[in-house]
Amino acid sequence: MKKIIFFKIGLLIIILSTFTFGAKVQYSQWKRGLSLEKYLSLHNISTDILSMLDEDDGLLVEEVGDTRDYYELIASNGVLLQSLIPVGEELQLHLFRTPEGYNVEVIPIAYKKDTYVALLLVDKSPTADIISKIKYRKLANEFTKVLKNSVNFRSIHKNDKMAIVYDQKMRLGQPVGSPDIKVAMLESKKKKNYVFQHSDGKYYDENGNALVQNYMGKPLSSLRITSPFTQRRFHPVLKRWKAHLGVDFGAKRGTPILAAADGRVVFSGWQGGYGNVIKIQHPDSYVTLYAHQSRLKAKQGEQVKRGEVIGYVGSTGRSTGSHLHFGLYKNGSPMNPMQLVKFSTGGLTGNSKNSYLNRKRKYTKIINTIFDENRPSYVWNTVNKRSVSPSDKKYYQNRGW
Ligand SMILES: [Zn+2]
């Protein structure tokens, strides 16, 4: 289990080379709700291999079940040689056959992250134009969400300007997760309304004031983080990849757990490593998860209000001490809950504000210059040369991009 990554890659290559001897590679969509245990038994593999996983990896197993593409290598006699099953956006479970039996480990997903920039003039509406010109509905949804409290979308007219700078993870030529908008601008009545994402993942206006968003409430009346959210990190001692797709809050057994926002309880019961767990579906395709509870209060199907007690802190499932594991998911992908849990109402201050304002000045200058020069609407990838003609690339570089 704790072999170094180079060996793993070597192993992958060796196994992949068996492809030429009749094994076949298969990409399929993971069926919603299919657990890893079920998947293993479908392939006649003992679920005992999961007990070898440590606490963190054991929790990752519970994240399998998103409807995502996974990869299988199957021998000509139908025996599964290996599978790569995504958990979260950055890691995957690597299930592989060895002479002694099957083994499972957590390895990173190879993906690249590029920055894209889109400058458009409104034709029909911002949403319709992003969908028709950029052909990316998720980007249209994110753009609307980010700006909805700063701009009145009904006062947008034809030829108003819009700009989006966003990061996108790509895997096997397909976008992974949601676009991560860094800058959004929409013009209305000759005024350019900007929203910027700061390094804390939250959005602020041009003066560094926090934007009123649909922030979530705290899941406990007082929060003490004992383990932060990480999509992936290389553990220096264990020499392998780890992830923690939620935030752990230390609290005494029996402390009331509060619904972070209004929603419907879509799961209330026992789920493997999570023990007693509740999942709440909120508007805007968010789901929150509350794991390791000593006692569940809210029932499946129940409608709950923000701040309502849904259960009590405990240490059920794979847990070594009393705490709340709090997860947040957007369209099924885990994200850092701290991005949406509101801790303070204030804006940025001090160094944090200065660095924010510097970045803001840089972006607004570039975007304004490009619009002033009447450059035709463009979407381009600032990394991938192929999508930008050489003269365009030079043009944008000269403007400081
Ligand atoms: Zn946790």
mmCIF file of C-alpha atoms and ligand atoms in Angstrom:
data_model
loop_
_atom_site.group_PDB
_atom_site.id
_atom_site.type_symbol
_atom_site.label_atom_id
_atom_site.label_comp_id
_atom_site.label_asym_id
_atom_site.label_seq_id
_atom_site.Cartn_x
_atom_site.Cartn_y
_atom_site.Cartn_z
ATOM 1 C CA MET A 1 0.000 0.000 0.000
ATOM 2 C CA LYS A 2 2.724 2.452 0.885
ATOM 3 C CA LYS A 3 4.871 2.037 -2.179
ATOM 4 C CA ILE A 4 6.261 5.122 -3.789
ATOM 5 C CA ILE A 5 4.441 6.763 -6.649
ATOM 6 C CA PHE A 6 7.052 5.874 -9.287
ATOM 7 C CA PHE A 7 6.420 2.246 -8.651
ATOM 8 C CA LYS A 8 2.711 2.842 -9.086
ATOM 9 C CA ILE A 9 3.241 4.523 -12.428
ATOM 10 C CA GLY A 10 5.542 1.675 -13.456
ATOM 11 C CA LEU A 11 2.879 -0.790 -12.472
ATOM 12 C CA LEU A 12 0.319 1.104 -14.505
ATOM 13 C CA ILE A 13 2.542 0.941 -17.554
ATOM 14 C CA ILE A 14 3.122 -2.779 -17.099
ATOM 15 C CA ILE A 15 -0.571 -3.429 -16.718
ATOM 16 C CA LEU A 16 -1.416 -1.170 -19.631
ATOM 17 C CA SER A 17 1.043 -3.077 -21.808
ATOM 18 C CA THR A 18 -1.058 -6.204 -21.310
ATOM 19 C CA PHE A 19 -3.572 -4.356 -23.449
ATOM 20 C CA THR A 20 -1.803 -5.777 -26.493
ATOM 21 C CA PHE A 21 -2.422 -9.320 -25.246
ATOM 22 C CA GLY A 22 -6.163 -9.226 -25.471
ATOM 23 C CA ALA A 23 -7.190 -7.201 -22.424
ATOM 24 C CA LYS A 24 -9.581 -4.384 -23.133
ATOM 25 C CA VAL A 25 -9.869 -0.870 -21.797
ATOM 26 C CA GLN A 26 -13.329 0.355 -20.998
ATOM 27 C CA TYR A 27 -14.698 3.749 -19.947
ATOM 28 C CA SER A 28 -18.107 3.699 -18.339
ATOM 29 C CA GLN A 29 -20.294 5.986 -16.285
ATOM 30 C CA TRP A 30 -20.474 5.138 -12.608
ATOM 31 C CA LYS A 31 -24.072 4.378 -11.769
ATOM 32 C CA ARG A 32 -25.534 6.851 -9.308
ATOM 33 C CA GLY A 33 -25.827 5.261 -5.903
ATOM 34 C CA LEU A 34 -23.552 2.301 -6.686
ATOM 35 C CA SER A 35 -21.265 1.811 -3.690
ATOM 36 C CA LEU A 36 -17.719 0.541 -3.933
ATOM 37 C CA GLU A 37 -18.688 -2.511 -1.858
ATOM 38 C CA LYS A 38 -21.381 -3.371 -4.406
ATOM 39 C CA TYR A 39 -18.973 -2.811 -7.280
ATOM 40 C CA LEU A 40 -16.418 -5.144 -5.684
ATOM 41 C CA SER A 41 -18.978 -7.880 -5.163
ATOM 42 C CA LEU A 42 -20.154 -7.542 -8.767
ATOM 43 C CA HIS A 43 -16.579 -8.470 -9.691
ATOM 44 C CA ASN A 44 -16.366 -11.213 -7.035
ATOM 45 C CA ILE A 45 -13.763 -9.245 -5.097
ATOM 46 C CA SER A 46 -13.785 -9.479 -1.308
ATOM 47 C CA THR A 47 -14.696 -6.222 0.433
ATOM 48 C CA ASP A 48 -12.047 -7.126 3.036
ATOM 49 C CA ILE A 49 -9.538 -5.109 0.998
ATOM 50 C CA LEU A 50 -11.332 -1.940 2.148
ATOM 51 C CA SER A 51 -10.519 -2.676 5.777
ATOM 52 C CA MET A 52 -6.840 -2.164 4.956
ATOM 53 C CA LEU A 53 -7.518 1.497 4.234
ATOM 54 C CA ASP A 54 -6.814 4.038 6.935
ATOM 55 C CA GLU A 55 -9.441 6.417 8.315
ATOM 56 C CA ASP A 56 -9.072 9.167 5.661
ATOM 57 C CA ASP A 57 -8.962 6.771 2.720
ATOM 58 C CA GLY A 58 -11.875 4.892 4.202
ATOM 59 C CA LEU A 59 -13.930 8.078 4.056
ATOM 60 C CA LEU A 60 -12.882 8.661 0.448
ATOM 61 C CA VAL A 61 -14.455 5.343 -0.459
ATOM 62 C CA GLU A 62 -17.786 6.841 0.609
ATOM 63 C CA GLU A 63 -17.365 9.535 -2.049
ATOM 64 C CA VAL A 64 -17.605 6.986 -4.837
ATOM 65 C CA GLY A 65 -21.052 7.180 -6.319
ATOM 66 C CA ASP A 66 -20.935 10.373 -8.297
ATOM 67 C CA THR A 67 -22.011 9.798 -11.900
ATOM 68 C CA ARG A 68 -18.567 10.122 -13.418
ATOM 69 C CA ASP A 69 -16.527 8.249 -15.985
ATOM 70 C CA TYR A 70 -14.327 5.515 -14.621
ATOM 71 C CA TYR A 71 -11.835 3.299 -16.304
ATOM 72 C CA GLU A 72 -11.476 -0.467 -16.300
ATOM 73 C CA LEU A 73 -8.971 -2.869 -17.757
ATOM 74 C CA ILE A 74 -10.533 -6.264 -18.308
ATOM 75 C CA ALA A 75 -8.689 -9.434 -19.331
ATOM 76 C CA SER A 76 -9.931 -11.464 -22.293
ATOM 77 C CA ASN A 77 -11.417 -13.992 -19.848
ATOM 78 C CA GLY A 78 -13.529 -11.239 -18.267
ATOM 79 C CA VAL A 79 -11.433 -10.834 -15.105
ATOM 80 C CA LEU A 80 -11.015 -7.262 -13.894
ATOM 81 C CA LEU A 81 -7.313 -6.331 -13.957
ATOM 82 C CA GLN A 82 -7.650 -2.781 -12.737
ATOM 83 C CA SER A 83 -10.037 0.143 -12.307
ATOM 84 C CA LEU A 84 -9.526 3.840 -11.825
ATOM 85 C CA ILE A 85 -12.516 5.394 -10.057
ATOM 86 C CA PRO A 86 -12.593 9.166 -9.399
ATOM 87 C CA VAL A 87 -13.249 10.369 -5.853
ATOM 88 C CA GLY A 88 -13.527 14.122 -5.701
ATOM 89 C CA GLU A 89 -11.927 16.150 -8.451
ATOM 90 C CA GLU A 90 -8.298 15.332 -7.836
ATOM 91 C CA LEU A 91 -7.929 11.792 -6.588
ATOM 92 C CA GLN A 92 -8.993 8.356 -7.735
ATOM 93 C CA LEU A 93 -9.161 4.894 -6.279
ATOM 94 C CA HIS A 94 -6.823 2.530 -8.044
ATOM 95 C CA LEU A 95 -8.084 -1.019 -7.712
ATOM 96 C CA PHE A 96 -5.685 -3.559 -9.151
ATOM 97 C CA ARG A 97 -5.088 -7.284 -9.297
ATOM 98 C CA THR A 98 -1.838 -8.731 -7.976
ATOM 99 C CA PRO A 99 -0.695 -12.362 -7.819
ATOM 100 C CA GLU A 100 -1.914 -12.411 -4.183
ATOM 101 C CA GLY A 101 -5.298 -10.867 -4.859
ATOM 102 C CA TYR A 102 -6.724 -7.380 -5.261
ATOM 103 C CA ASN A 103 -5.385 -4.232 -3.729
ATOM 104 C CA VAL A 104 -6.708 -0.694 -3.552
ATOM 105 C CA GLU A 105 -4.896 2.608 -3.166
ATOM 106 C CA VAL A 106 -5.507 6.332 -3.646
ATOM 107 C CA ILE A 107 -3.614 8.096 -6.445
ATOM 108 C CA PRO A 108 -3.916 11.528 -8.090
ATOM 109 C CA ILE A 109 -5.973 12.115 -11.205
ATOM 110 C CA ALA A 110 -3.891 13.515 -14.019
ATOM 111 C CA TYR A 111 -5.564 16.723 -15.151
ATOM 112 C CA LYS A 112 -4.473 20.104 -16.345
ATOM 113 C CA LYS A 113 -5.832 23.430 -15.248
ATOM 114 C CA ASP A 114 -5.924 26.275 -17.733
ATOM 115 C CA THR A 115 -7.037 29.866 -17.433
ATOM 116 C CA TYR A 116 -9.588 31.007 -19.970
ATOM 117 C CA VAL A 117 -10.716 34.506 -20.732
ATOM 118 C CA ALA A 118 -13.932 35.463 -22.460
ATOM 119 C CA LEU A 119 -14.879 38.964 -23.566
ATOM 120 C CA LEU A 120 -18.287 39.228 -25.190
ATOM 121 C CA LEU A 121 -20.836 41.808 -26.214
ATOM 122 C CA VAL A 122 -24.366 41.025 -25.116
ATOM 123 C CA ASP A 123 -26.579 39.979 -27.987
ATOM 124 C CA LYS A 124 -29.631 38.197 -26.522
ATOM 125 C CA SER A 125 -28.818 37.859 -22.807
ATOM 126 C CA PRO A 126 -25.649 37.060 -20.841
ATOM 127 C CA THR A 127 -26.819 33.492 -20.173
ATOM 128 C CA ALA A 128 -27.996 32.812 -23.734
ATOM 129 C CA ASP A 129 -24.818 34.328 -25.193
ATOM 130 C CA ILE A 130 -22.454 32.302 -22.999
ATOM 131 C CA ILE A 131 -24.325 29.145 -23.964
ATOM 132 C CA SER A 132 -24.408 29.943 -27.693
ATOM 133 C CA LYS A 133 -20.907 31.419 -28.056
ATOM 134 C CA ILE A 134 -18.847 29.539 -25.472
ATOM 135 C CA LYS A 135 -21.080 26.459 -25.482
ATOM 136 C CA TYR A 136 -20.737 25.957 -21.755
ATOM 137 C CA ARG A 137 -23.912 25.987 -19.685
ATOM 138 C CA LYS A 138 -22.131 25.559 -16.331
ATOM 139 C CA LEU A 139 -20.165 28.741 -17.020
ATOM 140 C CA ALA A 140 -23.401 30.627 -17.726
ATOM 141 C CA ASN A 141 -24.852 29.390 -14.418
ATOM 142 C CA GLU A 142 -21.749 30.342 -12.433
ATOM 143 C CA PHE A 143 -21.570 33.770 -14.086
ATOM 144 C CA THR A 144 -25.172 34.514 -13.156
ATOM 145 C CA LYS A 145 -24.675 33.268 -9.617
ATOM 146 C CA VAL A 146 -21.524 35.297 -9.016
ATOM 147 C CA LEU A 147 -23.083 38.539 -10.267
ATOM 148 C CA LYS A 148 -26.701 38.192 -9.264
ATOM 149 C CA ASN A 149 -26.411 40.351 -6.156
ATOM 150 C CA SER A 150 -24.373 43.091 -7.836
ATOM 151 C CA VAL A 151 -26.155 43.618 -11.159
ATOM 152 C CA ASN A 152 -29.776 43.802 -12.157
ATOM 153 C CA PHE A 153 -29.883 41.345 -15.045
ATOM 154 C CA ARG A 154 -33.111 42.945 -16.321
ATOM 155 C CA SER A 155 -31.338 46.198 -17.071
ATOM 156 C CA ILE A 156 -28.862 44.611 -19.508
ATOM 157 C CA HIS A 157 -29.099 45.720 -23.121
ATOM 158 C CA LYS A 158 -27.693 44.655 -26.449
ATOM 159 C CA ASN A 159 -23.978 45.502 -26.841
ATOM 160 C CA ASP A 160 -23.366 45.804 -23.106
ATOM 161 C CA LYS A 161 -19.982 44.308 -22.351
ATOM 162 C CA MET A 162 -19.214 41.199 -20.358
ATOM 163 C CA ALA A 163 -15.934 39.599 -19.318
ATOM 164 C CA ILE A 164 -15.098 36.347 -17.556
ATOM 165 C CA VAL A 165 -11.731 35.045 -16.413
ATOM 166 C CA TYR A 166 -11.950 31.476 -15.213
ATOM 167 C CA ASP A 167 -9.917 28.394 -14.430
ATOM 168 C CA GLN A 168 -11.011 25.037 -15.735
ATOM 169 C CA LYS A 169 -9.682 21.610 -14.901
ATOM 170 C CA MET A 170 -9.536 19.290 -17.896
ATOM 171 C CA ARG A 171 -9.157 15.533 -17.934
ATOM 172 C CA LEU A 172 -9.044 13.444 -21.113
ATOM 173 C CA GLY A 173 -10.235 16.465 -23.070
ATOM 174 C CA GLN A 174 -13.308 16.937 -20.868
ATOM 175 C CA PRO A 175 -13.938 19.647 -18.271
ATOM 176 C CA VAL A 176 -13.841 18.348 -14.679
ATOM 177 C CA GLY A 177 -16.021 19.993 -12.044
ATOM 178 C CA SER A 178 -17.320 23.523 -12.406
ATOM 179 C CA PRO A 179 -15.490 26.483 -13.948
ATOM 180 C CA ASP A 180 -13.830 28.529 -11.205
ATOM 181 C CA ILE A 181 -14.592 32.173 -11.983
ATOM 182 C CA LYS A 182 -11.833 34.574 -10.914
ATOM 183 C CA VAL A 183 -13.195 37.752 -12.479
ATOM 184 C CA ALA A 184 -16.697 38.499 -13.694
ATOM 185 C CA MET A 185 -17.763 41.784 -15.251
ATOM 186 C CA LEU A 186 -21.114 42.813 -16.640
ATOM 187 C CA GLU A 187 -21.882 46.269 -17.934
ATOM 188 C CA SER A 188 -25.197 47.868 -17.170
ATOM 189 C CA LYS A 189 -26.230 51.461 -17.971
ATOM 190 C CA LYS A 190 -22.642 52.318 -18.999
ATOM 191 C CA LYS A 191 -21.214 51.127 -15.686
ATOM 192 C CA LYS A 192 -18.920 48.104 -15.580
ATOM 193 C CA ASN A 193 -19.783 45.970 -12.548
ATOM 194 C CA TYR A 194 -16.873 43.831 -11.444
ATOM 195 C CA VAL A 195 -16.737 40.927 -9.016
ATOM 196 C CA PHE A 196 -13.428 39.340 -8.052
ATOM 197 C CA GLN A 197 -12.559 36.133 -6.300
ATOM 198 C CA HIS A 198 -9.985 36.571 -3.551
ATOM 199 C CA SER A 199 -7.477 33.926 -2.436
ATOM 200 C CA ASP A 200 -9.972 32.848 0.281
ATOM 201 C CA GLY A 201 -12.288 31.651 -2.518
ATOM 202 C CA LYS A 202 -14.929 34.268 -1.711
ATOM 203 C CA TYR A 203 -16.170 37.060 -3.954
ATOM 204 C CA TYR A 204 -15.715 40.765 -3.246
ATOM 205 C CA ASP A 205 -16.696 43.946 -5.010
ATOM 206 C CA GLU A 206 -14.276 46.497 -6.442
ATOM 207 C CA ASN A 207 -13.577 48.015 -3.014
ATOM 208 C CA GLY A 208 -12.916 44.696 -1.311
ATOM 209 C CA ASN A 209 -16.307 44.539 0.397
ATOM 210 C CA ALA A 210 -17.695 41.064 0.881
ATOM 211 C CA LEU A 211 -20.613 40.460 -1.442
ATOM 212 C CA VAL A 212 -23.887 39.449 0.070
ATOM 213 C CA GLN A 213 -24.218 35.879 -1.057
ATOM 214 C CA ASN A 214 -26.373 33.037 0.043
ATOM 215 C CA TYR A 215 -23.850 32.149 2.677
ATOM 216 C CA MET A 216 -24.545 29.139 4.780
ATOM 217 C CA GLY A 217 -24.827 29.189 8.537
ATOM 218 C CA LYS A 218 -22.533 27.373 10.916
ATOM 219 C CA PRO A 219 -23.218 23.649 11.407
ATOM 220 C CA LEU A 220 -22.287 23.981 15.109
ATOM 221 C CA SER A 221 -22.849 26.994 17.325
ATOM 222 C CA SER A 222 -19.092 27.366 17.769
ATOM 223 C CA LEU A 223 -16.542 26.091 15.274
ATOM 224 C CA ARG A 224 -13.087 24.731 16.049
ATOM 225 C CA ILE A 225 -11.392 23.262 12.977
ATOM 226 C CA THR A 226 -9.397 20.116 13.747
ATOM 227 C CA SER A 227 -8.775 19.082 10.134
ATOM 228 C CA PRO A 228 -9.172 21.334 7.080
ATOM 229 C CA PHE A 229 -10.466 20.516 3.593
ATOM 230 C CA THR A 230 -7.893 19.296 1.056
ATOM 231 C CA GLN A 231 -8.551 18.080 -2.496
ATOM 232 C CA ARG A 232 -5.180 16.411 -2.437
ATOM 233 C CA ARG A 233 -1.837 16.608 -0.734
ATOM 234 C CA PHE A 234 1.181 14.360 -0.675
ATOM 235 C CA HIS A 235 1.651 13.079 2.856
ATOM 236 C CA PRO A 236 5.351 13.567 3.681
ATOM 237 C CA VAL A 237 5.518 10.725 6.202
ATOM 238 C CA LEU A 238 3.216 8.173 4.644
ATOM 239 C CA LYS A 239 4.652 9.044 1.180
ATOM 240 C CA ARG A 240 1.324 8.881 -0.516
ATOM 241 C CA TRP A 241 -1.580 10.986 -1.650
ATOM 242 C CA LYS A 242 -4.264 11.949 0.789
ATOM 243 C CA ALA A 243 -7.435 13.988 0.633
ATOM 244 C CA HIS A 244 -9.949 15.216 3.137
ATOM 245 C CA LEU A 245 -13.130 16.166 1.333
ATOM 246 C CA GLY A 246 -14.728 17.995 4.226
ATOM 247 C CA VAL A 247 -13.858 20.027 7.318
ATOM 248 C CA ASP A 248 -13.640 18.426 10.751
ATOM 249 C CA PHE A 249 -14.903 20.431 13.706
ATOM 250 C CA GLY A 250 -13.995 19.187 17.147
ATOM 251 C CA ALA A 251 -16.957 19.098 19.549
ATOM 252 C CA LYS A 252 -18.177 17.138 22.549
ATOM 253 C CA ARG A 253 -20.396 14.133 22.008
ATOM 254 C CA GLY A 254 -24.017 15.239 22.034
ATOM 255 C CA THR A 255 -23.395 18.804 20.781
ATOM 256 C CA PRO A 256 -26.375 19.766 18.577
ATOM 257 C CA ILE A 257 -25.685 19.818 14.822
ATOM 258 C CA LEU A 258 -27.441 22.586 12.884
ATOM 259 C CA ALA A 259 -28.635 22.610 9.261
ATOM 260 C CA ALA A 260 -26.342 25.057 7.438
ATOM 261 C CA ALA A 261 -29.169 26.230 5.183
ATOM 262 C CA ASP A 262 -32.790 25.490 4.292
ATOM 263 C CA GLY A 263 -33.216 22.283 2.379
ATOM 264 C CA ARG A 264 -34.555 18.771 2.162
ATOM 265 C CA VAL A 265 -32.958 15.802 3.950
ATOM 266 C CA VAL A 266 -32.082 13.398 1.133
ATOM 267 C CA PHE A 267 -30.318 10.891 3.368
ATOM 268 C CA SER A 268 -30.496 10.151 7.076
ATOM 269 C CA GLY A 269 -29.002 6.852 8.157
ATOM 270 C CA TRP A 270 -25.863 4.756 8.290
ATOM 271 C CA GLN A 271 -23.240 4.906 5.545
ATOM 272 C CA GLY A 272 -20.009 2.948 6.076
ATOM 273 C CA GLY A 273 -17.119 5.208 7.047
ATOM 274 C CA TYR A 274 -19.423 8.158 7.692
ATOM 275 C CA GLY A 275 -21.367 6.270 10.343
ATOM 276 C CA ASN A 276 -24.631 8.070 11.157
ATOM 277 C CA VAL A 277 -24.835 10.701 8.453
ATOM 278 C CA ILE A 278 -27.313 13.264 7.132
ATOM 279 C CA LYS A 279 -27.224 14.794 3.659
ATOM 280 C CA ILE A 280 -29.266 17.902 2.901
ATOM 281 C CA GLN A 281 -30.097 19.081 -0.616
ATOM 282 C CA HIS A 282 -30.197 22.885 -0.870
ATOM 283 C CA PRO A 283 -31.243 25.167 -3.729
ATOM 284 C CA ASP A 284 -28.530 26.037 -6.308
ATOM 285 C CA SER A 285 -27.436 22.362 -6.509
ATOM 286 C CA TYR A 286 -25.577 22.364 -3.177
ATOM 287 C CA VAL A 287 -25.580 19.402 -0.810
ATOM 288 C CA THR A 288 -24.234 19.478 2.759
ATOM 289 C CA LEU A 289 -23.161 16.373 4.690
ATOM 290 C CA TYR A 290 -22.918 15.854 8.456
ATOM 291 C CA ALA A 291 -21.068 12.679 9.446
ATOM 292 C CA HIS A 292 -20.166 10.590 12.531
ATOM 293 C CA GLN A 293 -23.296 11.608 14.471
ATOM 294 C CA SER A 294 -24.088 9.915 17.759
ATOM 295 C CA ARG A 295 -27.803 10.331 17.084
ATOM 296 C CA LEU A 296 -29.776 11.395 14.018
ATOM 297 C CA LYS A 297 -32.753 13.665 14.511
ATOM 298 C CA ALA A 298 -33.927 14.790 11.068
ATOM 299 C CA LYS A 299 -35.573 12.073 8.949
ATOM 300 C CA GLN A 300 -35.125 11.356 5.288
ATOM 301 C CA GLY A 301 -37.495 13.432 3.164
ATOM 302 C CA GLU A 302 -37.923 16.059 5.895
ATOM 303 C CA GLN A 303 -37.766 19.749 5.043
ATOM 304 C CA VAL A 304 -35.383 21.588 7.394
ATOM 305 C CA LYS A 305 -34.708 25.236 8.116
ATOM 306 C CA ARG A 306 -31.320 26.865 8.486
ATOM 307 C CA GLY A 307 -30.145 26.594 12.097
ATOM 308 C CA GLU A 308 -32.530 23.741 12.919
ATOM 309 C CA VAL A 309 -31.069 20.903 15.034
ATOM 310 C CA ILE A 310 -30.745 17.832 12.778
ATOM 311 C CA GLY A 311 -28.672 15.539 14.997
ATOM 312 C CA TYR A 312 -25.909 15.277 17.592
ATOM 313 C CA VAL A 313 -22.111 15.093 17.406
ATOM 314 C CA GLY A 314 -20.559 11.660 17.892
ATOM 315 C CA SER A 315 -17.822 9.364 16.648
ATOM 316 C CA THR A 316 -19.640 6.721 14.590
ATOM 317 C CA GLY A 317 -18.155 5.143 11.449
ATOM 318 C CA ARG A 318 -14.473 5.608 10.722
ATOM 319 C CA SER A 319 -13.683 8.163 13.382
ATOM 320 C CA THR A 320 -11.151 8.270 16.173
ATOM 321 C CA GLY A 321 -12.746 10.924 18.338
ATOM 322 C CA SER A 322 -15.889 12.926 18.791
ATOM 323 C CA HIS A 323 -16.184 15.436 15.927
ATOM 324 C CA LEU A 324 -18.377 16.634 13.073
ATOM 325 C CA HIS A 325 -17.170 15.922 9.539
ATOM 326 C CA PHE A 326 -18.921 18.604 7.477
ATOM 327 C CA GLY A 327 -18.974 18.247 3.676
ATOM 328 C CA LEU A 328 -20.205 20.563 0.928
ATOM 329 C CA TYR A 329 -20.907 19.449 -2.634
ATOM 330 C CA LYS A 330 -21.732 21.451 -5.747
ATOM 331 C CA ASN A 331 -23.292 19.407 -8.533
ATOM 332 C CA GLY A 332 -21.871 16.317 -6.831
ATOM 333 C CA SER A 333 -18.288 17.635 -6.598
ATOM 334 C CA PRO A 334 -16.812 18.254 -3.151
ATOM 335 C CA MET A 335 -15.779 21.824 -2.423
ATOM 336 C CA ASN A 336 -14.305 23.578 0.581
ATOM 337 C CA PRO A 337 -17.201 24.332 2.959
ATOM 338 C CA MET A 338 -15.296 27.290 4.365
ATOM 339 C CA GLN A 339 -15.955 29.096 1.081
ATOM 340 C CA LEU A 340 -19.636 29.243 1.909
ATOM 341 C CA VAL A 341 -19.783 29.293 5.688
ATOM 342 C CA LYS A 342 -20.016 32.857 6.796
ATOM 343 C CA PHE A 343 -17.691 33.836 9.597
ATOM 344 C CA SER A 344 -17.664 37.583 9.382
ATOM 345 C CA THR A 345 -19.703 40.209 7.610
ATOM 346 C CA GLY A 346 -16.812 42.555 7.025
ATOM 347 C CA GLY A 347 -14.681 43.087 3.966
ATOM 348 C CA LEU A 348 -10.964 42.617 3.462
ATOM 349 C CA THR A 349 -8.462 44.525 5.557
ATOM 350 C CA GLY A 350 -4.710 45.131 5.730
ATOM 351 C CA ASN A 351 -2.334 43.160 3.483
ATOM 352 C CA SER A 352 -5.100 40.946 2.305
ATOM 353 C CA LYS A 353 -6.994 43.983 1.027
ATOM 354 C CA ASN A 354 -3.892 45.445 -0.626
ATOM 355 C CA SER A 355 -3.089 42.304 -2.550
ATOM 356 C CA TYR A 356 -6.729 42.053 -3.575
ATOM 357 C CA LEU A 357 -6.799 45.651 -4.840
ATOM 358 C CA ASN A 358 -3.546 45.191 -6.777
ATOM 359 C CA ARG A 359 -4.894 42.173 -8.581
ATOM 360 C CA LYS A 360 -8.148 44.000 -9.221
ATOM 361 C CA ARG A 361 -6.322 46.970 -10.797
ATOM 362 C CA LYS A 362 -4.374 44.637 -13.073
ATOM 363 C CA TYR A 363 -7.450 42.824 -14.359
ATOM 364 C CA THR A 364 -9.667 45.871 -14.802
ATOM 365 C CA LYS A 365 -6.913 47.629 -16.744
ATOM 366 C CA ILE A 366 -6.423 44.751 -19.159
ATOM 367 C CA ILE A 367 -10.125 44.207 -19.684
ATOM 368 C CA ASN A 368 -10.813 47.914 -20.199
ATOM 369 C CA THR A 369 -7.935 48.257 -22.657
ATOM 370 C CA ILE A 370 -9.118 45.345 -24.752
ATOM 371 C CA PHE A 371 -12.654 46.700 -24.908
ATOM 372 C CA ASP A 372 -11.396 50.248 -25.631
ATOM 373 C CA GLU A 373 -9.399 48.954 -28.560
ATOM 374 C CA ASN A 374 -12.570 47.422 -29.933
ATOM 375 C CA ARG A 375 -11.046 44.010 -30.180
ATOM 376 C CA PRO A 376 -13.695 41.616 -31.487
ATOM 377 C CA SER A 377 -15.215 39.274 -28.920
ATOM 378 C CA TYR A 378 -12.925 36.441 -28.076
ATOM 379 C CA VAL A 379 -12.663 33.425 -25.929
ATOM 380 C CA TRP A 380 -9.195 32.201 -25.522
ATOM 381 C CA ASN A 381 -7.126 29.887 -23.510
ATOM 382 C CA THR A 382 -4.155 31.741 -22.045
ATOM 383 C CA VAL A 383 -2.116 28.556 -21.931
ATOM 384 C CA ASN A 384 -3.044 26.527 -24.958
ATOM 385 C CA LYS A 385 -1.467 28.198 -27.991
ATOM 386 C CA ARG A 386 -3.648 26.344 -30.459
ATOM 387 C CA SER A 387 -6.785 28.258 -29.615
ATOM 388 C CA VAL A 388 -5.180 31.652 -30.171
ATOM 389 C CA SER A 389 -3.693 32.812 -33.448
ATOM 390 C CA PRO A 390 -0.068 33.978 -32.987
ATOM 391 C CA SER A 391 -0.902 37.651 -33.541
ATOM 392 C CA ASP A 392 -3.741 37.518 -30.996
ATOM 393 C CA LYS A 393 -1.518 35.871 -28.454
ATOM 394 C CA LYS A 394 1.023 38.653 -28.863
ATOM 395 C CA TYR A 395 -1.691 41.265 -28.585
ATOM 396 C CA TYR A 396 -2.924 39.887 -25.272
ATOM 397 C CA GLN A 397 0.580 39.379 -23.923
ATOM 398 C CA ASN A 398 1.438 42.975 -24.745
ATOM 399 C CA ARG A 399 -1.456 44.049 -22.602
ATOM 400 C CA GLY A 400 0.040 42.286 -19.636
ATOM 401 C CA TRP A 401 -1.892 39.056 -19.595
HETATM 402 ZN ZN ZN B 1 -13.398 14.462 8.289
#
